[in-house]
PDB file of C-alpha atoms in Angstrom:
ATOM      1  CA  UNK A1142       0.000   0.000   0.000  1.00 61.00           C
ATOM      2  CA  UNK A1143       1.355   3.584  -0.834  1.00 75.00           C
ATOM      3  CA  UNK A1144       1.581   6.320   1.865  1.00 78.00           C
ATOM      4  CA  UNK A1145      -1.219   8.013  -1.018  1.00 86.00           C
ATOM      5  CA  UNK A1146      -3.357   6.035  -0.895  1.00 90.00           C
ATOM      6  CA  UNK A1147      -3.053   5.278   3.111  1.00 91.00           C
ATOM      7  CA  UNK A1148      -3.470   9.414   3.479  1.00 92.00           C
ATOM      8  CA  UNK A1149      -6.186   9.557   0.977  1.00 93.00           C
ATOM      9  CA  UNK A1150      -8.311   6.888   2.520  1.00 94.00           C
ATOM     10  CA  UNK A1151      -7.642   8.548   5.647  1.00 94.00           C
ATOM     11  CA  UNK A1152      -8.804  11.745   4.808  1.00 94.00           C
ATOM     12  CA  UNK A1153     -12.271  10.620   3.064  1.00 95.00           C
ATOM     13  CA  UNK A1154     -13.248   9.371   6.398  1.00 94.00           C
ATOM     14  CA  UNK A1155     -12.396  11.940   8.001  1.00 94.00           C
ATOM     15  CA  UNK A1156     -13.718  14.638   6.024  1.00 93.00           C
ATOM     16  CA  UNK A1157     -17.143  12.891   5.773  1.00 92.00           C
ATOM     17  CA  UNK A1158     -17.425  12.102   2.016  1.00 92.00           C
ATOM     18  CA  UNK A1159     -18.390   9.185   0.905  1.00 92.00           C
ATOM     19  CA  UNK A1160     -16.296   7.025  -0.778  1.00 94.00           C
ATOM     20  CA  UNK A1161     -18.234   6.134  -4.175  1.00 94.00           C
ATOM     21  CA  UNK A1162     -18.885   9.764  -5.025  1.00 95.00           C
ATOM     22  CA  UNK A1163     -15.159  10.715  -4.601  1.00 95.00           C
ATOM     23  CA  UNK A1164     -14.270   7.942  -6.535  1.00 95.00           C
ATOM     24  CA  UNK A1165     -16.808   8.725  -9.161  1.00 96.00           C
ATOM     25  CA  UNK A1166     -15.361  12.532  -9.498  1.00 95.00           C
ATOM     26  CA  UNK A1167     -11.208  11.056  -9.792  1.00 94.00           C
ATOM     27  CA  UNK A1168     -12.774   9.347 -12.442  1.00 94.00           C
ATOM     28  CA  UNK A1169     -13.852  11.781 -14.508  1.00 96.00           C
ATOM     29  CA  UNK A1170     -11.093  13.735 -13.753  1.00 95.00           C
ATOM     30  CA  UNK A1171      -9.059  10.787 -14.969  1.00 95.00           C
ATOM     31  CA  UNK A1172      -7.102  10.074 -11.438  1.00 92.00           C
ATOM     32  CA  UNK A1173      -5.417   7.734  -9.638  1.00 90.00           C
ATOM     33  CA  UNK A1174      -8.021   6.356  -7.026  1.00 92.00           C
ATOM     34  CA  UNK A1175      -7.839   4.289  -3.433  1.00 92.00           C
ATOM     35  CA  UNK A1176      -9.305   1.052  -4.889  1.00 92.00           C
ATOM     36  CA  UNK A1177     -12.191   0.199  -2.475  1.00 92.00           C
ATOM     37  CA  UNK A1178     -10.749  -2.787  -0.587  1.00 89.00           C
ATOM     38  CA  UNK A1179      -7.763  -0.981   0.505  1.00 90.00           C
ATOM     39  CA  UNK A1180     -10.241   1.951   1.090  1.00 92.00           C
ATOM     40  CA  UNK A1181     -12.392   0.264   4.024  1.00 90.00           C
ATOM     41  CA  UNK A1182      -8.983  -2.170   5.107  1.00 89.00           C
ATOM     42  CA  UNK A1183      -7.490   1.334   6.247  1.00 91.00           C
ATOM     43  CA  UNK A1184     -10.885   2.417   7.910  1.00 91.00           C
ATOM     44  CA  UNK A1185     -11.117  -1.252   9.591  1.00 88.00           C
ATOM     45  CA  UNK A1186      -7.136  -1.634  11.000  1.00 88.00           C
ATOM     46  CA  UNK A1187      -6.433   1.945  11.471  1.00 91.00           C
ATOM     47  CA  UNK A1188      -9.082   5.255  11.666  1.00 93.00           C
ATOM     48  CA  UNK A1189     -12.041   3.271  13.965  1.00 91.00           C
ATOM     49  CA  UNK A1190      -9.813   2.439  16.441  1.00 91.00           C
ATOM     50  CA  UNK A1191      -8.043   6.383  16.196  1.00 94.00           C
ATOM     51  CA  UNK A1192     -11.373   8.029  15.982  1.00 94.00           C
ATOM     52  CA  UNK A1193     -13.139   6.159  18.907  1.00 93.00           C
ATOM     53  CA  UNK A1194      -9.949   6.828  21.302  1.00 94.00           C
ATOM     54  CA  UNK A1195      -9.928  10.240  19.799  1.00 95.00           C
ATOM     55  CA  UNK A1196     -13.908  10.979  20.925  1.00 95.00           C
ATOM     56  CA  UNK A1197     -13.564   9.102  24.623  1.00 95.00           C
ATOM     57  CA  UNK A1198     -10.391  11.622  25.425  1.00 94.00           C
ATOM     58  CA  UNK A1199     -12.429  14.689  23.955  1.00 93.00           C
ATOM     59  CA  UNK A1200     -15.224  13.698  26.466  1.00 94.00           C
ATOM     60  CA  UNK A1201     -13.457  12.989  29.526  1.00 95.00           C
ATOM     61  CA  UNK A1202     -11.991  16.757  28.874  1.00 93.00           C
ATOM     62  CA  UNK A1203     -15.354  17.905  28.078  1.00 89.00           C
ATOM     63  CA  UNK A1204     -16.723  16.095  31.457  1.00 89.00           C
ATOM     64  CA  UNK A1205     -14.006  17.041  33.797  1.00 90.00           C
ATOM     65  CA  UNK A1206     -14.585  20.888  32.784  1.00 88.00           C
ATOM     66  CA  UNK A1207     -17.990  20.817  32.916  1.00 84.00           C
ATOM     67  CA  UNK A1208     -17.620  19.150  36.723  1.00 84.00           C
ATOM     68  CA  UNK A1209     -16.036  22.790  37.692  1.00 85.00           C
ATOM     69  CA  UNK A1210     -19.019  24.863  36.661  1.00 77.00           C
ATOM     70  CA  UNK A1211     -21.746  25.779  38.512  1.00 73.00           C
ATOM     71  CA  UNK A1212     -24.366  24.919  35.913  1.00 71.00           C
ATOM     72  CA  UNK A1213     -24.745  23.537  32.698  1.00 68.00           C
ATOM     73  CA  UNK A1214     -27.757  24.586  29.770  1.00 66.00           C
ATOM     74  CA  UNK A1215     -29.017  21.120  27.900  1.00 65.00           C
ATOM     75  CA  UNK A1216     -31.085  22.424  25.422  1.00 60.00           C
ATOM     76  CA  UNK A1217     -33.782  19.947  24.151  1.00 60.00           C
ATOM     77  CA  UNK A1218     -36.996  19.806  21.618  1.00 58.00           C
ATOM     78  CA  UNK A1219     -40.220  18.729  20.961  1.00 55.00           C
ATOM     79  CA  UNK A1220     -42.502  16.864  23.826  1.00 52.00           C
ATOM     80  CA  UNK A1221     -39.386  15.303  25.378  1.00 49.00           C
ATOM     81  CA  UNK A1222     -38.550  19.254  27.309  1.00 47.00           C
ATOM     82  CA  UNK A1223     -41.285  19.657  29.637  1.00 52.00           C
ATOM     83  CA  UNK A1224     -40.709  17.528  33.082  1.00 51.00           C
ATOM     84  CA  UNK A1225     -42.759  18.105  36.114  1.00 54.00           C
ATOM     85  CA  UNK A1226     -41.462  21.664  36.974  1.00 50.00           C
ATOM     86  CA  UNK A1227     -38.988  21.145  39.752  1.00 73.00           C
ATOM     87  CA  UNK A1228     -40.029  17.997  41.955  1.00 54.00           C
ATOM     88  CA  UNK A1229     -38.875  14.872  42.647  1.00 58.00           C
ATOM     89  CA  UNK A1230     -35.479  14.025  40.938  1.00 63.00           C
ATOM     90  CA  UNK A1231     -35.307  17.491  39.095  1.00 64.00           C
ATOM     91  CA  UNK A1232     -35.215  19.022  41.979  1.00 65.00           C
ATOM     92  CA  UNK A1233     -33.147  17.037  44.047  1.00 70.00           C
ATOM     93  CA  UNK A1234     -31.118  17.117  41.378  1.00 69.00           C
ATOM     94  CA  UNK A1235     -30.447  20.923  41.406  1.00 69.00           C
ATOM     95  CA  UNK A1236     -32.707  21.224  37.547  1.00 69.00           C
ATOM     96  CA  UNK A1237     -33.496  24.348  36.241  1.00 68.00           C
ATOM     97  CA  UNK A1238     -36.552  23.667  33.772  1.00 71.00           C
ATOM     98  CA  UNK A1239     -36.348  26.679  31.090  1.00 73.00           C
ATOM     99  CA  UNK A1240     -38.856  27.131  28.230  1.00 74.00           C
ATOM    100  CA  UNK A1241     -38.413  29.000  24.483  1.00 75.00           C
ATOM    101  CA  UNK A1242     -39.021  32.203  25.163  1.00 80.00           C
ATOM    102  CA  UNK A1243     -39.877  32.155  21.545  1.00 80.00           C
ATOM    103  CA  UNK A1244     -42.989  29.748  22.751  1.00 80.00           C
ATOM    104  CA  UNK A1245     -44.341  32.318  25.400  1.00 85.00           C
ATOM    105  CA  UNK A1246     -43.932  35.742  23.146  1.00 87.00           C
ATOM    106  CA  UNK A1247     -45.893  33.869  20.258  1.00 88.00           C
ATOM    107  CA  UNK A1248     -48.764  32.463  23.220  1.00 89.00           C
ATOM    108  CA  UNK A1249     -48.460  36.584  24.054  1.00 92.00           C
ATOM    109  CA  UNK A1250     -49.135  37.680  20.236  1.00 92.00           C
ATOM    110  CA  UNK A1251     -52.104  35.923  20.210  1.00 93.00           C
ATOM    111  CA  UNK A1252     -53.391  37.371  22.814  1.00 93.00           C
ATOM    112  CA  UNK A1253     -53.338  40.846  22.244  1.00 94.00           C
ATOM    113  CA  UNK A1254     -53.975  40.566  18.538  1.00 94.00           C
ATOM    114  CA  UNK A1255     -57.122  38.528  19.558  1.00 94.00           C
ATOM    115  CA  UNK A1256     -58.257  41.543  22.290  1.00 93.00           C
ATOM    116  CA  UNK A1257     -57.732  44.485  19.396  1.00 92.00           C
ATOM    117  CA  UNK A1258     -59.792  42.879  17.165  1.00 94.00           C
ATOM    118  CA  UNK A1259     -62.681  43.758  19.765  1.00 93.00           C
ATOM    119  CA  UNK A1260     -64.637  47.134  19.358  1.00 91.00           C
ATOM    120  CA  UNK A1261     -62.888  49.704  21.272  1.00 90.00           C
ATOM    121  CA  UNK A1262     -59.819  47.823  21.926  1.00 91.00           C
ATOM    122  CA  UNK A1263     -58.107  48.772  18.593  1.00 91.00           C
ATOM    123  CA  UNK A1264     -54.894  50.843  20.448  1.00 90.00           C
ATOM    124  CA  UNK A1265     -54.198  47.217  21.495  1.00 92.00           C
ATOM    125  CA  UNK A1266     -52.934  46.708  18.093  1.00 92.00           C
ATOM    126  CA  UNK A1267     -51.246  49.886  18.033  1.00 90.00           C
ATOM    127  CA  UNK A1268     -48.865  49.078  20.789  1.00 92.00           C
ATOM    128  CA  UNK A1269     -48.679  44.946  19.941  1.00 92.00           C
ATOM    129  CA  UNK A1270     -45.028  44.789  19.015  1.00 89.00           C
ATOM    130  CA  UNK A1271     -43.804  47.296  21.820  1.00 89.00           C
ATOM    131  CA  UNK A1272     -45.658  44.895  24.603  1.00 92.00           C
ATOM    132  CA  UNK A1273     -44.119  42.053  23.102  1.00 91.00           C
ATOM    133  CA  UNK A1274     -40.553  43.552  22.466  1.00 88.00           C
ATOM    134  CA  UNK A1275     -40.881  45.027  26.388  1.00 89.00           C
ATOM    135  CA  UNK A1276     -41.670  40.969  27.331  1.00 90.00           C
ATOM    136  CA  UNK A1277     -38.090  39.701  25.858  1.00 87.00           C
ATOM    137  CA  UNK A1278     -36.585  42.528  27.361  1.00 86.00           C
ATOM    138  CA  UNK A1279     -37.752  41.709  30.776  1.00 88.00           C
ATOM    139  CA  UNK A1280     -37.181  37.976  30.159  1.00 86.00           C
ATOM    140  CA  UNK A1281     -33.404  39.206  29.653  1.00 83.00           C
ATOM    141  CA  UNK A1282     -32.707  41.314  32.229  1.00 85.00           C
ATOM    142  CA  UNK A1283     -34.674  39.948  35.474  1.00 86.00           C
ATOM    143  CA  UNK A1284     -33.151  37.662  37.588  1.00 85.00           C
ATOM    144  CA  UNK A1285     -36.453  36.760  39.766  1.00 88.00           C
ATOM    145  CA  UNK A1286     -40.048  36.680  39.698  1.00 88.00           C
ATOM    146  CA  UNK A1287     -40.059  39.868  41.619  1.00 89.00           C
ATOM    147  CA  UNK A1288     -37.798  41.806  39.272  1.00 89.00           C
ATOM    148  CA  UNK A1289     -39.609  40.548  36.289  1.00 89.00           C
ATOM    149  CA  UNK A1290     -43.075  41.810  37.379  1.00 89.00           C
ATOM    150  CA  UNK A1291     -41.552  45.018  38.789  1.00 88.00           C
ATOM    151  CA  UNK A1292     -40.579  45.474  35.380  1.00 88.00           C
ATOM    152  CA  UNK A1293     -43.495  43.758  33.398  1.00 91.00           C
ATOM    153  CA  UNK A1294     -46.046  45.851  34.917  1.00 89.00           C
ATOM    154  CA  UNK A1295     -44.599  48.970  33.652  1.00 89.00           C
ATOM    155  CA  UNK A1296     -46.541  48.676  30.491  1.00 90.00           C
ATOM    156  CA  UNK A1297     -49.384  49.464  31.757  1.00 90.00           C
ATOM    157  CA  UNK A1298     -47.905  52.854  32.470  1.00 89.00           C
ATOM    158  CA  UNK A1299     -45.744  53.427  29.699  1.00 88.00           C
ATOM    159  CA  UNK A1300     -48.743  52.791  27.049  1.00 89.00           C
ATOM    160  CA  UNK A1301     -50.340  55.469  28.564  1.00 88.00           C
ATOM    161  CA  UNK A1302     -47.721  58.012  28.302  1.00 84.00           C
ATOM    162  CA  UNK A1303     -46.954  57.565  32.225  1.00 83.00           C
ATOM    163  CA  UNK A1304     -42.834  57.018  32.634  1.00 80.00           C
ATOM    164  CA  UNK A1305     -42.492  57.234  36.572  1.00 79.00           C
ATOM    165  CA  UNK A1306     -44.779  55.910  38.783  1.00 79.00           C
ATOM    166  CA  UNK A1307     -44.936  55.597  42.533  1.00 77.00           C
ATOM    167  CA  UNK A1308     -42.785  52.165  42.559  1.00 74.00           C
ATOM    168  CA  UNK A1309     -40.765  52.509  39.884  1.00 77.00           C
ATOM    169  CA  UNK A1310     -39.652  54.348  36.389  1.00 80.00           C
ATOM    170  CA  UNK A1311     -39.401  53.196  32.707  1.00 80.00           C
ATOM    171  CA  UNK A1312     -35.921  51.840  31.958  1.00 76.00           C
ATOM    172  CA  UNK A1313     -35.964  53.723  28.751  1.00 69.00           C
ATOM    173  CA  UNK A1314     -33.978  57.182  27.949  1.00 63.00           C
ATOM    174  CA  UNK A1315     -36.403  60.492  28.610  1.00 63.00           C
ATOM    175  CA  UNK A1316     -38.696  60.477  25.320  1.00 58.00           C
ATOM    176  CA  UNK A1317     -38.628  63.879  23.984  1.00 54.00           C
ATOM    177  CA  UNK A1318     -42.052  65.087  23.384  1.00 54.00           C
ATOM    178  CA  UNK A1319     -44.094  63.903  20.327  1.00 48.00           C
ATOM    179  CA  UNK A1320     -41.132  61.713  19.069  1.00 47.00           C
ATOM    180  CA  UNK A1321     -42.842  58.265  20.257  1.00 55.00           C
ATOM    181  CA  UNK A1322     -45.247  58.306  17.147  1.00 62.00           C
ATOM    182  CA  UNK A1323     -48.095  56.483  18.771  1.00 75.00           C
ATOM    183  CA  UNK A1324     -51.114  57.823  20.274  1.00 82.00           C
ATOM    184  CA  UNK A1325     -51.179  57.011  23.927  1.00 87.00           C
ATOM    185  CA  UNK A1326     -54.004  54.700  25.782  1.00 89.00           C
ATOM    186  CA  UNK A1327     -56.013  56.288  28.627  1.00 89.00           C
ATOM    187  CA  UNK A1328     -56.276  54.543  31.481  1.00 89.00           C
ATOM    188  CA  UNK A1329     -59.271  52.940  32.408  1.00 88.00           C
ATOM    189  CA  UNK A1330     -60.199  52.481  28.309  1.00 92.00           C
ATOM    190  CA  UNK A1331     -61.989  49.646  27.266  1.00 93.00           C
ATOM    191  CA  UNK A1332     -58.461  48.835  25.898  1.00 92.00           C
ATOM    192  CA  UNK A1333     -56.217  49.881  28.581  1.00 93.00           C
ATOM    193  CA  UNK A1334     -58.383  47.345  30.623  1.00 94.00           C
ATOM    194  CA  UNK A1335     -58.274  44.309  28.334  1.00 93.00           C
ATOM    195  CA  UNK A1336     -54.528  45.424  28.626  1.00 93.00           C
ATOM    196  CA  UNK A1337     -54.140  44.677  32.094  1.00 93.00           C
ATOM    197  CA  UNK A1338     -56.047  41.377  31.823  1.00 93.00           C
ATOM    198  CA  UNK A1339     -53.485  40.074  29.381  1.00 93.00           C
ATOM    199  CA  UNK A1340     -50.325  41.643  31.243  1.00 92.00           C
ATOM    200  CA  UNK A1341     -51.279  40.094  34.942  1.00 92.00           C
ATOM    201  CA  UNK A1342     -53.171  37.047  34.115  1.00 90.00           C
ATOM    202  CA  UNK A1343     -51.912  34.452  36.946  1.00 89.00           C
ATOM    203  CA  UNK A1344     -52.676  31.583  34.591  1.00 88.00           C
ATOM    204  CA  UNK A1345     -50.676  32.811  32.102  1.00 82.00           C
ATOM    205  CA  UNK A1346     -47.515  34.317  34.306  1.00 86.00           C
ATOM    206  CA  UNK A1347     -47.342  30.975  37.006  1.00 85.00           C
ATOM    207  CA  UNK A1348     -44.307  30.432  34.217  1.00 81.00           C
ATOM    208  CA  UNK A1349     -42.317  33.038  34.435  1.00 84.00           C
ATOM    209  CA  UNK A1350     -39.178  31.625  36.195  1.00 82.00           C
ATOM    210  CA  UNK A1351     -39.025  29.067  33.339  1.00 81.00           C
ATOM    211  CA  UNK A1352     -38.316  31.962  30.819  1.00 82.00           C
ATOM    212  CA  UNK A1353     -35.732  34.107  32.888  1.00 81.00           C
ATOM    213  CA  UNK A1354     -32.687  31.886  31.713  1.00 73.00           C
ATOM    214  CA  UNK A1355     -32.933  34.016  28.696  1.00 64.00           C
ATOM    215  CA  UNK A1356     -30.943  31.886  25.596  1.00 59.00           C
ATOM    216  CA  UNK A1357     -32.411  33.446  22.623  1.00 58.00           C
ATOM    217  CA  UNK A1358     -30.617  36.308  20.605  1.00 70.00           C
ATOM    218  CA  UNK A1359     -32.969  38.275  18.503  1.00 58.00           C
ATOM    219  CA  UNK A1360     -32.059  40.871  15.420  1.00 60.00           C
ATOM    220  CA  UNK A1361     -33.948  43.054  14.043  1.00 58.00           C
ATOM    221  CA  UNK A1362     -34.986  43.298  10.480  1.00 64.00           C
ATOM    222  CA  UNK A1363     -34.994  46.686   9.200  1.00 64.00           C
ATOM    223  CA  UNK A1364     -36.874  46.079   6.234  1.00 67.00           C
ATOM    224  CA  UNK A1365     -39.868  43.909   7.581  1.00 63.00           C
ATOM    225  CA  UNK A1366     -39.495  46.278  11.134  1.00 63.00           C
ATOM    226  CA  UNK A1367     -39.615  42.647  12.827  1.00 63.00           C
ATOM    227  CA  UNK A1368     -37.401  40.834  15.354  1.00 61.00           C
ATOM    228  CA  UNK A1369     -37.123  37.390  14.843  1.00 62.00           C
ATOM    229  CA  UNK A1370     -35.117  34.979  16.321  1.00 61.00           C
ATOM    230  CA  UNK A1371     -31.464  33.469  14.762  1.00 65.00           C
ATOM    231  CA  UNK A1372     -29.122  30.811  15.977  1.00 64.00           C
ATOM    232  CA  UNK A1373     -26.045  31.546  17.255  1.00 67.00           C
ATOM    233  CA  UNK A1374     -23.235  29.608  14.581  1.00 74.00           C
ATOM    234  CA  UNK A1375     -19.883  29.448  14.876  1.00 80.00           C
ATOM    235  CA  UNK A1376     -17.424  28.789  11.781  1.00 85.00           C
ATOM    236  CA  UNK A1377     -15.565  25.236  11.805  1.00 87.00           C
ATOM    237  CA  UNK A1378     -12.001  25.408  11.816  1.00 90.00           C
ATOM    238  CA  UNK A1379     -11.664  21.707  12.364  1.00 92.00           C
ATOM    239  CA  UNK A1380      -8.845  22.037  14.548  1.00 92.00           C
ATOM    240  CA  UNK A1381      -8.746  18.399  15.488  1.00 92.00           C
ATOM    241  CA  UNK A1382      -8.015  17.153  11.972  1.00 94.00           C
ATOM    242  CA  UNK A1383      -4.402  17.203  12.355  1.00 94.00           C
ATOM    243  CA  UNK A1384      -4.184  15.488  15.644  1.00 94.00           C
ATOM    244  CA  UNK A1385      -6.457  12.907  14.377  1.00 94.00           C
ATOM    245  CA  UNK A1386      -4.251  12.196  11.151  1.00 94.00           C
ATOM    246  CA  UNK A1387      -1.093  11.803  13.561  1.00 94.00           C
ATOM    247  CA  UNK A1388      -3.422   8.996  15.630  1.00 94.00           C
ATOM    248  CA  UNK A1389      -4.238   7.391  12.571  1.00 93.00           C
ATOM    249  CA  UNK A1390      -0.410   7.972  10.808  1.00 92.00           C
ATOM    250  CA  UNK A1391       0.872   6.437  14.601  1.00 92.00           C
ATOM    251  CA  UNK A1392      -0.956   3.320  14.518  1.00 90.00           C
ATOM    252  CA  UNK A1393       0.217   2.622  11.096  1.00 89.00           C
ATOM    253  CA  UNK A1394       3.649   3.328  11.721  1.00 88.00           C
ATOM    254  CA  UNK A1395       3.065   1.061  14.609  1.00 88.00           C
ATOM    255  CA  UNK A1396       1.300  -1.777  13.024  1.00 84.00           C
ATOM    256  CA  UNK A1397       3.404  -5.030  12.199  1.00 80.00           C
ATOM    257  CA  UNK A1398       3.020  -6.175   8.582  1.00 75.00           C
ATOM    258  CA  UNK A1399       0.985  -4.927   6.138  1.00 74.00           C
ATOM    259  CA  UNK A1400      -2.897  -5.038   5.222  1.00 77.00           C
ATOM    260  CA  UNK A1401      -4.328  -8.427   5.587  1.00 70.00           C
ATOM    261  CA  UNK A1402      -5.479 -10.201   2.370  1.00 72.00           C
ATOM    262  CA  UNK A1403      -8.895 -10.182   3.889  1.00 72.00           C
ATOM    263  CA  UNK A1404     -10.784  -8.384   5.964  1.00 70.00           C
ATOM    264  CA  UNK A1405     -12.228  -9.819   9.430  1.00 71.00           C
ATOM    265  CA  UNK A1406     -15.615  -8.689  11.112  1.00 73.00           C
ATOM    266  CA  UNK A1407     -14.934  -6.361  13.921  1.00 73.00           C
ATOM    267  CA  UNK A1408     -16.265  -7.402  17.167  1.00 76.00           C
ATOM    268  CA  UNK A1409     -18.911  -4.187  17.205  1.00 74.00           C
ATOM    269  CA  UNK A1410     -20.024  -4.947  13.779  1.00 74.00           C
ATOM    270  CA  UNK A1411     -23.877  -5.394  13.200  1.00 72.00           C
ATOM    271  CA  UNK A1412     -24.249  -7.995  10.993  1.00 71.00           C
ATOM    272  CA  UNK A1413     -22.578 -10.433  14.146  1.00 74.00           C
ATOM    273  CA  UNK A1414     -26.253 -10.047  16.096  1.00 74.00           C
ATOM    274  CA  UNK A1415     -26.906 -12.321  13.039  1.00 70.00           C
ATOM    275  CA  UNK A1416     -30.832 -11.657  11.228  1.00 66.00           C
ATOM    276  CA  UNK A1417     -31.972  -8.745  13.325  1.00 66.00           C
ATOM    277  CA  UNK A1418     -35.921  -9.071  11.490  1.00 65.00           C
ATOM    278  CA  UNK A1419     -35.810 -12.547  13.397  1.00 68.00           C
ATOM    279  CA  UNK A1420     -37.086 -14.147  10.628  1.00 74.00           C
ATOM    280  CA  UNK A1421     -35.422 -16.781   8.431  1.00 78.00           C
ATOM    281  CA  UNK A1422     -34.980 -15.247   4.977  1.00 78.00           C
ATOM    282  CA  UNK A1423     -36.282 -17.596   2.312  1.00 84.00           C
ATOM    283  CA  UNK A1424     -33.880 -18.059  -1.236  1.00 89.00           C
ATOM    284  CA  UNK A1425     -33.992 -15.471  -3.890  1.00 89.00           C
ATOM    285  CA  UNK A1426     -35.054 -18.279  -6.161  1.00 90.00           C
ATOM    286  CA  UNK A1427     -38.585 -18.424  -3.623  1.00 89.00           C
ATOM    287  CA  UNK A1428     -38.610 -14.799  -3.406  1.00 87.00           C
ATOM    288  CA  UNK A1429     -38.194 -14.647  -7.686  1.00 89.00           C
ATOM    289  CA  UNK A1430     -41.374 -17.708  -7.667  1.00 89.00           C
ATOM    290  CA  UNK A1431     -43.184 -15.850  -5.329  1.00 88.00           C
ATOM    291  CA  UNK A1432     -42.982 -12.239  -7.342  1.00 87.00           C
ATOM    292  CA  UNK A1433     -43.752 -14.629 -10.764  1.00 86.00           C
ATOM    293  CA  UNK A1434     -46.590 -15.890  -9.303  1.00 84.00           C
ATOM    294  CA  UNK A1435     -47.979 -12.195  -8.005  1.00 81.00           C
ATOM    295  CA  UNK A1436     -47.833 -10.796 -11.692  1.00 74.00           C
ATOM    296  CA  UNK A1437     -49.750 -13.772 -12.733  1.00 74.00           C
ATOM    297  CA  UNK A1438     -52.428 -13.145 -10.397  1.00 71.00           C
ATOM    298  CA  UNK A1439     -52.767  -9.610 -11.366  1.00 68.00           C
ATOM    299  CA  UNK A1440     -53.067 -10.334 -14.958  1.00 66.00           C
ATOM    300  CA  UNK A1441     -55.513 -13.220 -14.733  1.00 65.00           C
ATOM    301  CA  UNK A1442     -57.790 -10.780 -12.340  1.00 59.00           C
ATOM    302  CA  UNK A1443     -57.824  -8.216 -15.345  1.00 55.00           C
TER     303      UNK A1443
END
């Protein structure tokens, strides 16, 4: 076997392709190619082995450093996210249950595009977005229940055109006169009331702890006027490549002798549970009757 076409072999694997469709492109670039037995000898005797040490040493790191933090976020979808909120295990456990803020804005939406759509209740609509952006920003920046709803029930003021009250203030800059742009509610409105419904309804607040581990980031779409919400990426540098090619490059140097003639079943291979339908598979000659007989059928019904 040449060092090419140990390092090329290598390198498919770990870069992810798949073998056929790099072969199929060296051949129409009219290359030298791996041939496919020496392709999958190299994977078997010499990258599984580097790849699987490689991953149980990244975790152990991984495991020790998370061991000296004080928590750790395991984000998780669909039905599987929701366990009783903090008893039993969870608790004892020291489990923070957090929700998609995304989740309880949308739930919020609803609900004050639903109570503008009533006669009288229009300014509702006026001041949607602003409720809803003044949510996430409480979400964000309150630590506790108590913070949160000191901050939460400042809406009800600020729609109004009221910026200090007797227990606290906006957290806005001073709004220079006529530069908001909106026409302000009056308290006590038919709207201003449905308002205040929505904003301190009990049923719909009993879970606000679960949204104050804020772990959303929003931008802003100047275009649309929107916020939506974006995930966080980072750019690859695959920085474990090259430490991964000297594994692989070490056992080879290591290794006595050269590729064996043929290769053996690895002890974690899937085909040694044997049938896994549990089932005994009849001949392809029975299978080729049995198909024969089917088109017969069909034809003699017509």
């Amino acid at each position: 076997m040449q060092g090419g076409d140990f390092m090329l072999s290598t390198n498919i694997l770990l870069s992810g392709n798949n073998f056929t469709k790099v072969a199929l492109l060296f051949r129409f670039m009219n290359m030298g190619m791996v041939v496919p037995a020496t392709f999958y000898a190299v994977q078997d005797m010499y990258c599984v082995e580097a790849v699987k040490d490689f991953w149980e040493e990244k975790r152990a790191t991984v495991i020790e450093r998370l061991h000296t933090k004080d928590g750790v976020g395991a984000p998780a979808d669909g039905r599987m996210d929701s366990p009783d909120p903090e008893k039993g295990r969870y608790k004892d456990f020291g489990v923070i249950h957090s929700l998609d803020i995304w989740h309880a804005a949308k739930n919020l939406t609803k609900k004050l595009h639903a109570a503008g759509i009533i006669s009288g209740q229009s300014d509702i609509h006026v001041w949607l977005k602003d409720i809803v952006n003044h949510f996430w920003f409480c979400c964000q920046k309150a630590d506790n229940r108590e913070e949160f709803m000191g901050m939460w029930r400042g809406v009800l003021h600020h729609v109004t055109g009221v910026h200090e009250w007797g227990l606290g203030r906006c957290q806005h800059e001073p709004l220079p006169a006529a530069s908001h742009g909106k026409d302000c509610m009056l308290s006590g409105s038919a709207a201003h009331e449905a308002l205040s419904k929505i904003v301190l309804n009990r049923r719909w607040l009993k879970d606000v702890e679960k949204f104050l581990t804020f772990r959303q980031k929003r931008v802003y779409n100047k275009k649309s006027k929107r916020y939506r919400v974006t995930t966080v990426k980072v750019a690859k540098d695959y920085s474990y490549i090259p430490q991964l090619q000297q594994n692989i490059l070490g056992k080879r140097l290591k290794a006595v002798g050269g590729l064996p003639r043929r290769r053996s079943m690895r002890p974690d291979d899937p085909r040694t549970l044997g049938v896994l339908a549990g089932v005994v598979p009849p001949t392809t000659a029975e299978l080729v009757q049995a198909q024969i007989r089917r088109g017969q059928d069909m034809t003699s019904e017509t």
